[in-house]
mmCIF file of C-alpha atoms in Angstrom:
data_model
loop_
_atom_site.group_PDB
_atom_site.id
_atom_site.type_symbol
_atom_site.label_atom_id
_atom_site.label_comp_id
_atom_site.label_asym_id
_atom_site.label_seq_id
_atom_site.Cartn_x
_atom_site.Cartn_y
_atom_site.Cartn_z
ATOM 1 C CA UNK A 74 36.417 21.403 -15.573
ATOM 2 C CA UNK A 75 35.098 22.084 -19.811
ATOM 3 C CA UNK A 76 32.768 20.246 -21.481
ATOM 4 C CA UNK A 77 35.790 18.572 -23.523
ATOM 5 C CA UNK A 78 37.274 17.520 -20.568
ATOM 6 C CA UNK A 79 33.755 16.202 -19.056
ATOM 7 C CA UNK A 80 33.175 13.844 -21.808
ATOM 8 C CA UNK A 81 36.696 12.098 -21.998
ATOM 9 C CA UNK A 82 35.578 11.540 -18.093
ATOM 10 C CA UNK A 83 32.649 10.133 -18.723
ATOM 11 C CA UNK A 84 33.958 7.688 -21.163
ATOM 12 C CA UNK A 85 36.363 6.471 -19.296
ATOM 13 C CA UNK A 86 34.156 6.043 -16.371
ATOM 14 C CA UNK A 87 32.055 4.162 -18.099
ATOM 15 C CA UNK A 88 33.687 2.210 -20.945
ATOM 16 C CA UNK A 89 32.988 -0.870 -19.588
ATOM 17 C CA UNK A 90 29.076 -0.653 -19.486
ATOM 18 C CA UNK A 91 28.858 0.938 -22.473
ATOM 19 C CA UNK A 92 29.867 0.852 -25.835
ATOM 20 C CA UNK A 93 31.754 4.095 -27.759
ATOM 21 C CA UNK A 94 28.359 5.117 -29.514
ATOM 22 C CA UNK A 95 26.532 4.656 -26.585
ATOM 23 C CA UNK A 96 28.491 6.641 -24.100
ATOM 24 C CA UNK A 97 29.041 9.754 -26.591
ATOM 25 C CA UNK A 98 25.197 9.466 -26.647
ATOM 26 C CA UNK A 99 23.933 8.759 -23.369
ATOM 27 C CA UNK A 100 27.263 12.498 -22.407
ATOM 28 C CA UNK A 101 25.393 14.688 -24.929
ATOM 29 C CA UNK A 102 21.886 13.465 -23.281
ATOM 30 C CA UNK A 103 22.891 14.243 -19.930
ATOM 31 C CA UNK A 104 24.689 17.464 -20.765
ATOM 32 C CA UNK A 105 21.659 18.629 -22.558
ATOM 33 C CA UNK A 106 19.833 17.613 -19.710
ATOM 34 C CA UNK A 107 21.899 19.799 -16.971
ATOM 35 C CA UNK A 108 22.736 22.431 -18.376
ATOM 36 C CA UNK A 109 20.728 23.533 -22.042
ATOM 37 C CA UNK A 110 22.747 23.119 -23.944
ATOM 38 C CA UNK A 111 22.689 20.672 -27.246
ATOM 39 C CA UNK A 112 24.208 18.506 -29.046
ATOM 40 C CA UNK A 113 25.688 21.702 -31.674
ATOM 41 C CA UNK A 114 26.505 23.944 -28.666
ATOM 42 C CA UNK A 115 28.549 21.189 -27.050
ATOM 43 C CA UNK A 116 30.267 20.935 -30.289
ATOM 44 C CA UNK A 117 30.971 24.524 -30.735
ATOM 45 C CA UNK A 118 32.368 25.163 -26.692
ATOM 46 C CA UNK A 119 33.889 22.124 -25.849
ATOM 47 C CA UNK A 120 36.238 24.944 -23.690
ATOM 48 C CA UNK A 121 32.743 26.509 -22.204
ATOM 49 C CA UNK A 122 33.493 25.658 -18.025
ATOM 50 C CA UNK A 123 30.939 23.760 -16.546
ATOM 51 C CA UNK A 124 29.171 25.580 -13.260
ATOM 52 C CA UNK A 125 29.593 23.844 -9.932
ATOM 53 C CA UNK A 126 26.493 22.833 -9.352
ATOM 54 C CA UNK A 127 26.065 21.334 -13.569
ATOM 55 C CA UNK A 128 29.241 19.513 -12.725
ATOM 56 C CA UNK A 129 28.105 17.934 -9.844
ATOM 57 C CA UNK A 130 24.898 16.832 -11.258
ATOM 58 C CA UNK A 131 26.744 15.786 -14.061
ATOM 59 C CA UNK A 132 29.033 13.179 -11.920
ATOM 60 C CA UNK A 133 26.467 12.238 -9.580
ATOM 61 C CA UNK A 134 24.485 10.739 -12.922
ATOM 62 C CA UNK A 135 27.611 9.225 -13.625
ATOM 63 C CA UNK A 136 27.813 7.400 -10.131
ATOM 64 C CA UNK A 137 24.330 6.592 -10.690
ATOM 65 C CA UNK A 138 25.061 4.732 -14.065
ATOM 66 C CA UNK A 139 27.595 2.847 -13.105
ATOM 67 C CA UNK A 140 24.877 1.334 -10.661
ATOM 68 C CA UNK A 141 23.034 -0.746 -13.508
ATOM 69 C CA UNK A 142 20.249 2.303 -12.541
ATOM 70 C CA UNK A 143 18.550 2.862 -16.240
ATOM 71 C CA UNK A 144 19.576 6.255 -17.476
ATOM 72 C CA UNK A 145 15.743 7.026 -18.027
ATOM 73 C CA UNK A 146 15.392 7.034 -14.569
ATOM 74 C CA UNK A 147 18.323 9.042 -13.869
ATOM 75 C CA UNK A 148 17.029 12.129 -16.307
ATOM 76 C CA UNK A 149 14.003 11.198 -14.790
ATOM 77 C CA UNK A 150 11.339 11.113 -18.238
ATOM 78 C CA UNK A 151 11.961 9.749 -21.406
ATOM 79 C CA UNK A 152 11.074 9.537 -25.084
ATOM 80 C CA UNK A 153 8.129 7.144 -26.652
ATOM 81 C CA UNK A 154 6.148 7.199 -29.509
ATOM 82 C CA UNK A 155 7.691 11.495 -30.545
ATOM 83 C CA UNK A 156 6.377 12.566 -27.012
ATOM 84 C CA UNK A 157 8.841 13.008 -23.336
ATOM 85 C CA UNK A 158 6.913 10.783 -20.067
ATOM 86 C CA UNK A 159 8.188 11.175 -16.751
ATOM 87 C CA UNK A 160 9.139 7.489 -15.666
ATOM 88 C CA UNK A 161 10.578 6.808 -12.088
ATOM 89 C CA UNK A 162 11.226 3.604 -10.022
ATOM 90 C CA UNK A 163 6.991 2.562 -9.884
ATOM 91 C CA UNK A 164 6.366 2.196 -13.444
ATOM 92 C CA UNK A 165 8.765 0.415 -16.444
ATOM 93 C CA UNK A 166 10.553 1.903 -19.327
ATOM 94 C CA UNK A 167 8.097 1.975 -21.852
ATOM 95 C CA UNK A 168 9.996 -0.290 -24.750
ATOM 96 C CA UNK A 169 10.553 -0.374 -28.308
ATOM 97 C CA UNK A 170 8.028 -2.648 -28.527
ATOM 98 C CA UNK A 171 5.046 -1.125 -26.753
ATOM 99 C CA UNK A 172 5.995 1.763 -29.601
ATOM 100 C CA UNK A 173 5.092 -1.352 -32.173
ATOM 101 C CA UNK A 174 1.839 -2.707 -30.262
ATOM 102 C CA UNK A 175 0.589 1.199 -30.488
ATOM 103 C CA UNK A 176 1.917 1.288 -34.550
ATOM 104 C CA UNK A 177 0.061 -1.422 -35.443
ATOM 105 C CA UNK A 178 -3.271 -0.286 -33.363
ATOM 106 C CA UNK A 179 -3.688 2.803 -34.953
ATOM 107 C CA UNK A 180 -3.007 2.095 -37.770
ATOM 108 C CA UNK A 181 -5.716 -0.733 -37.359
ATOM 109 C CA UNK A 182 -8.628 1.543 -36.300
ATOM 110 C CA UNK A 183 -7.313 4.053 -38.498
ATOM 111 C CA UNK A 184 -8.567 1.427 -41.187
ATOM 112 C CA UNK A 185 -11.588 0.237 -39.360
ATOM 113 C CA UNK A 186 -15.306 -0.039 -39.579
ATOM 114 C CA UNK A 187 -15.132 1.948 -36.400
ATOM 115 C CA UNK A 188 -16.132 5.192 -36.243
ATOM 116 C CA UNK A 189 -12.893 7.310 -34.783
ATOM 117 C CA UNK A 190 -15.141 10.475 -32.184
ATOM 118 C CA UNK A 191 -17.141 8.096 -30.107
ATOM 119 C CA UNK A 192 -14.578 4.853 -30.003
ATOM 120 C CA UNK A 193 -14.430 3.139 -26.008
ATOM 121 C CA UNK A 194 -11.162 1.949 -25.016
ATOM 122 C CA UNK A 195 -9.556 -0.409 -22.226
ATOM 123 C CA UNK A 196 -6.058 -0.610 -21.402
ATOM 124 C CA UNK A 197 -5.141 -3.109 -19.019
ATOM 125 C CA UNK A 198 -1.767 -2.538 -17.147
ATOM 126 C CA UNK A 199 -1.069 1.482 -17.353
ATOM 127 C CA UNK A 200 2.410 1.814 -16.106
ATOM 128 C CA UNK A 201 3.373 5.031 -16.294
ATOM 129 C CA UNK A 202 0.211 5.955 -19.326
ATOM 130 C CA UNK A 203 2.031 5.223 -22.352
ATOM 131 C CA UNK A 204 -0.145 3.503 -24.065
ATOM 132 C CA UNK A 205 -3.776 5.413 -23.475
ATOM 133 C CA UNK A 206 -1.853 8.631 -23.959
ATOM 134 C CA UNK A 207 -0.568 7.757 -26.926
ATOM 135 C CA UNK A 208 -4.025 6.488 -28.648
ATOM 136 C CA UNK A 209 -5.836 9.560 -26.782
ATOM 137 C CA UNK A 210 -3.402 11.799 -28.596
ATOM 138 C CA UNK A 211 -4.186 9.931 -31.651
ATOM 139 C CA UNK A 212 -7.853 9.588 -31.169
ATOM 140 C CA UNK A 213 -8.793 12.708 -29.294
ATOM 141 C CA UNK A 214 -12.824 12.214 -29.315
ATOM 142 C CA UNK A 215 -11.936 8.059 -27.430
ATOM 143 C CA UNK A 216 -13.343 7.620 -24.843
ATOM 144 C CA UNK A 217 -10.314 5.719 -22.634
ATOM 145 C CA UNK A 218 -10.005 3.995 -19.753
ATOM 146 C CA UNK A 219 -6.887 2.270 -18.094
ATOM 147 C CA UNK A 220 -6.756 0.457 -15.225
ATOM 148 C CA UNK A 221 -3.432 -0.533 -13.124
ATOM 149 C CA UNK A 222 -3.056 -2.321 -9.459
ATOM 150 C CA UNK A 223 0.189 0.207 -8.590
ATOM 151 C CA UNK A 224 -1.340 3.422 -6.992
ATOM 152 C CA UNK A 225 2.535 4.790 -7.261
ATOM 153 C CA UNK A 226 2.425 3.656 -11.358
ATOM 154 C CA UNK A 227 -1.135 6.066 -11.226
ATOM 155 C CA UNK A 228 0.139 8.851 -9.693
ATOM 156 C CA UNK A 229 3.048 8.628 -13.309
ATOM 157 C CA UNK A 230 0.581 8.316 -15.644
ATOM 158 C CA UNK A 231 -1.739 11.199 -13.667
ATOM 159 C CA UNK A 232 1.456 13.417 -13.792
ATOM 160 C CA UNK A 233 1.928 12.606 -17.623
ATOM 161 C CA UNK A 234 -1.772 13.297 -18.552
ATOM 162 C CA UNK A 235 -1.319 16.760 -17.322
ATOM 163 C CA UNK A 236 1.685 17.235 -18.720
ATOM 164 C CA UNK A 237 0.247 16.600 -22.054
ATOM 165 C CA UNK A 238 -3.525 17.702 -21.152
ATOM 166 C CA UNK A 239 -4.939 14.664 -22.346
ATOM 167 C CA UNK A 240 -7.844 13.404 -19.841
ATOM 168 C CA UNK A 241 -7.335 9.387 -19.024
ATOM 169 C CA UNK A 242 -10.449 8.034 -16.913
ATOM 170 C CA UNK A 243 -7.823 6.244 -14.865
ATOM 171 C CA UNK A 244 -8.954 2.973 -12.775
ATOM 172 C CA UNK A 245 -7.082 1.807 -9.244
ATOM 173 C CA UNK A 246 -7.582 -1.586 -9.149
ATOM 174 C CA UNK A 247 -6.311 -5.318 -9.030
ATOM 175 C CA UNK A 248 -7.694 -6.209 -12.679
ATOM 176 C CA UNK A 249 -7.800 -10.311 -11.704
ATOM 177 C CA UNK A 250 -10.350 -9.726 -9.651
ATOM 178 C CA UNK A 251 -11.545 -6.452 -11.425
ATOM 179 C CA UNK A 252 -15.576 -7.249 -12.890
ATOM 180 C CA UNK A 253 -15.921 -5.382 -16.250
ATOM 181 C CA UNK A 254 -19.312 -3.620 -16.264
ATOM 182 C CA UNK A 255 -18.753 -1.515 -19.486
ATOM 183 C CA UNK A 256 -18.390 -3.112 -23.650
ATOM 184 C CA UNK A 257 -15.005 -1.492 -25.589
ATOM 185 C CA UNK A 258 -14.497 -1.313 -29.279
ATOM 186 C CA UNK A 259 -10.368 -1.640 -27.900
ATOM 187 C CA UNK A 260 -9.045 -3.606 -25.434
ATOM 188 C CA UNK A 261 -5.253 -3.134 -25.242
ATOM 189 C CA UNK A 262 -2.699 -3.993 -22.345
ATOM 190 C CA UNK A 263 0.607 -4.896 -22.651
ATOM 191 C CA UNK A 264 0.372 -6.627 -19.080
ATOM 192 C CA UNK A 265 3.379 -8.389 -16.735
ATOM 193 C CA UNK A 266 4.025 -11.772 -18.935
ATOM 194 C CA UNK A 267 7.936 -13.107 -17.948
ATOM 195 C CA UNK A 268 7.450 -16.327 -16.154
ATOM 196 C CA UNK A 269 8.836 -16.845 -12.490
ATOM 197 C CA UNK A 270 10.701 -19.257 -13.705
ATOM 198 C CA UNK A 271 12.478 -17.103 -16.542
ATOM 199 C CA UNK A 272 14.066 -14.947 -13.709
ATOM 200 C CA UNK A 273 17.094 -15.991 -13.905
ATOM 201 C CA UNK A 274 17.572 -14.486 -18.029
ATOM 202 C CA UNK A 275 16.312 -10.986 -17.019
ATOM 203 C CA UNK A 276 19.027 -8.221 -16.623
ATOM 204 C CA UNK A 277 20.045 -6.987 -13.321
ATOM 205 C CA UNK A 278 19.303 -3.591 -14.166
ATOM 206 C CA UNK A 279 16.485 -4.541 -15.144
ATOM 207 C CA UNK A 280 15.317 -6.488 -12.062
ATOM 208 C CA UNK A 281 17.246 -4.080 -9.502
ATOM 209 C CA UNK A 282 15.484 -1.333 -10.756
ATOM 210 C CA UNK A 283 12.287 -1.421 -12.141
ATOM 211 C CA UNK A 284 9.377 -2.843 -11.156
ATOM 212 C CA UNK A 285 8.696 -6.582 -10.818
ATOM 213 C CA UNK A 286 4.826 -6.341 -10.370
ATOM 214 C CA UNK A 287 5.132 -5.541 -14.249
ATOM 215 C CA UNK A 288 7.666 -7.100 -15.058
ATOM 216 C CA UNK A 289 6.216 -10.876 -13.854
ATOM 217 C CA UNK A 290 3.292 -12.577 -13.584
ATOM 218 C CA UNK A 291 2.393 -12.564 -9.708
ATOM 219 C CA UNK A 292 1.848 -16.937 -10.434
ATOM 220 C CA UNK A 293 3.027 -19.532 -11.438
ATOM 221 C CA UNK A 294 1.219 -19.240 -14.025
ATOM 222 C CA UNK A 295 2.852 -16.824 -17.035
ATOM 223 C CA UNK A 296 -0.671 -16.746 -18.850
ATOM 224 C CA UNK A 297 -2.778 -15.416 -15.969
ATOM 225 C CA UNK A 298 -3.726 -12.303 -16.964
ATOM 226 C CA UNK A 299 -4.521 -13.351 -21.147
ATOM 227 C CA UNK A 300 -6.613 -15.955 -19.497
ATOM 228 C CA UNK A 301 -9.113 -12.733 -17.971
ATOM 229 C CA UNK A 302 -8.627 -10.504 -20.590
ATOM 230 C CA UNK A 303 -9.954 -13.218 -23.217
ATOM 231 C CA UNK A 304 -12.719 -13.980 -20.015
ATOM 232 C CA UNK A 305 -13.286 -10.171 -20.837
ATOM 233 C CA UNK A 306 -12.827 -9.994 -24.230
ATOM 234 C CA UNK A 307 -16.134 -12.772 -25.007
ATOM 235 C CA UNK A 308 -18.302 -10.593 -22.563
ATOM 236 C CA UNK A 309 -17.287 -6.758 -22.674
ATOM 237 C CA UNK A 310 -15.843 -5.725 -26.638
ATOM 238 C CA UNK A 311 -17.848 -5.239 -29.075
ATOM 239 C CA UNK A 312 -18.736 -6.950 -32.178
ATOM 240 C CA UNK A 313 -16.629 -5.538 -34.683
ATOM 241 C CA UNK A 314 -14.347 -4.022 -32.284
ATOM 242 C CA UNK A 315 -10.406 -5.658 -31.885
ATOM 243 C CA UNK A 316 -8.053 -6.444 -29.451
ATOM 244 C CA UNK A 317 -4.894 -5.624 -29.702
ATOM 245 C CA UNK A 318 -1.749 -7.691 -26.769
ATOM 246 C CA UNK A 319 1.785 -7.722 -25.838
ATOM 247 C CA UNK A 320 3.468 -10.993 -25.306
ATOM 248 C CA UNK A 321 5.246 -13.093 -23.770
ATOM 249 C CA UNK A 322 7.732 -14.053 -27.360
ATOM 250 C CA UNK A 323 8.035 -17.937 -25.670
ATOM 251 C CA UNK A 324 4.139 -18.383 -25.577
ATOM 252 C CA UNK A 325 2.684 -17.150 -28.743
ATOM 253 C CA UNK A 326 1.355 -20.444 -29.473
ATOM 254 C CA UNK A 327 0.217 -20.724 -26.296
ATOM 255 C CA UNK A 328 -1.074 -17.157 -25.813
ATOM 256 C CA UNK A 329 -2.987 -16.970 -29.414
ATOM 257 C CA UNK A 330 -4.991 -20.427 -28.403
ATOM 258 C CA UNK A 331 -6.312 -18.686 -25.360
ATOM 259 C CA UNK A 332 -8.529 -16.710 -28.246
ATOM 260 C CA UNK A 333 -9.055 -19.081 -30.493
ATOM 261 C CA UNK A 334 -12.968 -19.408 -31.423
ATOM 262 C CA UNK A 335 -14.756 -16.267 -30.776
ATOM 263 C CA UNK A 336 -12.659 -13.796 -32.531
ATOM 264 C CA UNK A 337 -13.360 -13.423 -37.123
ATOM 265 C CA UNK A 338 -9.871 -12.721 -37.497
ATOM 266 C CA UNK A 339 -7.003 -13.254 -34.962
ATOM 267 C CA UNK A 340 -3.265 -13.032 -35.790
ATOM 268 C CA UNK A 341 0.033 -13.820 -33.866
ATOM 269 C CA UNK A 342 2.157 -10.911 -35.491
ATOM 270 C CA UNK A 343 6.023 -10.868 -34.738
ATOM 271 C CA UNK A 344 8.063 -7.902 -34.131
ATOM 272 C CA UNK A 345 11.193 -6.540 -35.815
ATOM 273 C CA UNK A 346 13.796 -8.531 -34.392
ATOM 274 C CA UNK A 347 10.972 -11.634 -35.597
ATOM 275 C CA UNK A 348 9.561 -12.842 -32.302
ATOM 276 C CA UNK A 349 6.231 -13.445 -31.360
ATOM 277 C CA UNK A 350 5.478 -10.435 -29.884
ATOM 278 C CA UNK A 351 1.937 -9.924 -30.243
ATOM 279 C CA UNK A 352 -1.595 -10.594 -30.971
ATOM 280 C CA UNK A 353 -4.628 -9.013 -33.033
ATOM 281 C CA UNK A 354 -7.933 -10.231 -33.309
ATOM 282 C CA UNK A 355 -11.284 -8.699 -34.052
ATOM 283 C CA UNK A 356 -14.432 -9.502 -32.523
#
């Protein structure tokens, strides 16, 4: 099969799942990943015959995509904030909203009174490690600790840390039952915030292939993590320190209320889609 023939096959097989621009993008990504041909060489070598092993892998990728499995999991990696991260079934695929959270955090920290060379940062809910690793890249002098309940997720996060040669203090713990012993300049988190009752609103491609413990609140109270973070921020966030949270867009005012009263500054921030998505506070 030639590259041109595979592209036609890819588009035909996946036309019910993706539109033309999506199939073109995904096809190019998989061809480059498996054959090594970038988009420029794919255009120049349309009549190039695929190696038998490459053809088998590409056809298997199409089969996997037809199940609804996220393409990032099939590739085993994704790009986030200009960095490549390994992802698998044990971690959430990082979303653009979390890039927005990091943009807010990085901009705020850089323009604050904090000494960026001696920052102590706590990340709650490590996942693949994107939040602590991006922050470590931008603030190499920071001491960053990151907590997650899933040992498998921490294995992926550690693999990403090794890949980027960045040092993070990963902590395996059930945060809801974990007692902090130190104080931090920054507390940042994108915890599980989808309510159990919202299950029917979540796409099957997400629910069936990404870890439910990273998506859904473990109890009926969708704000349980935010209540614990609020308690910890009162005792363990330093004066003039910052809090950055990604939140459930349906619970903006309710989440903000948990933090009102003991921050000198606290605000609810919308994402690029105009949804209530972030909370930023200064102690």
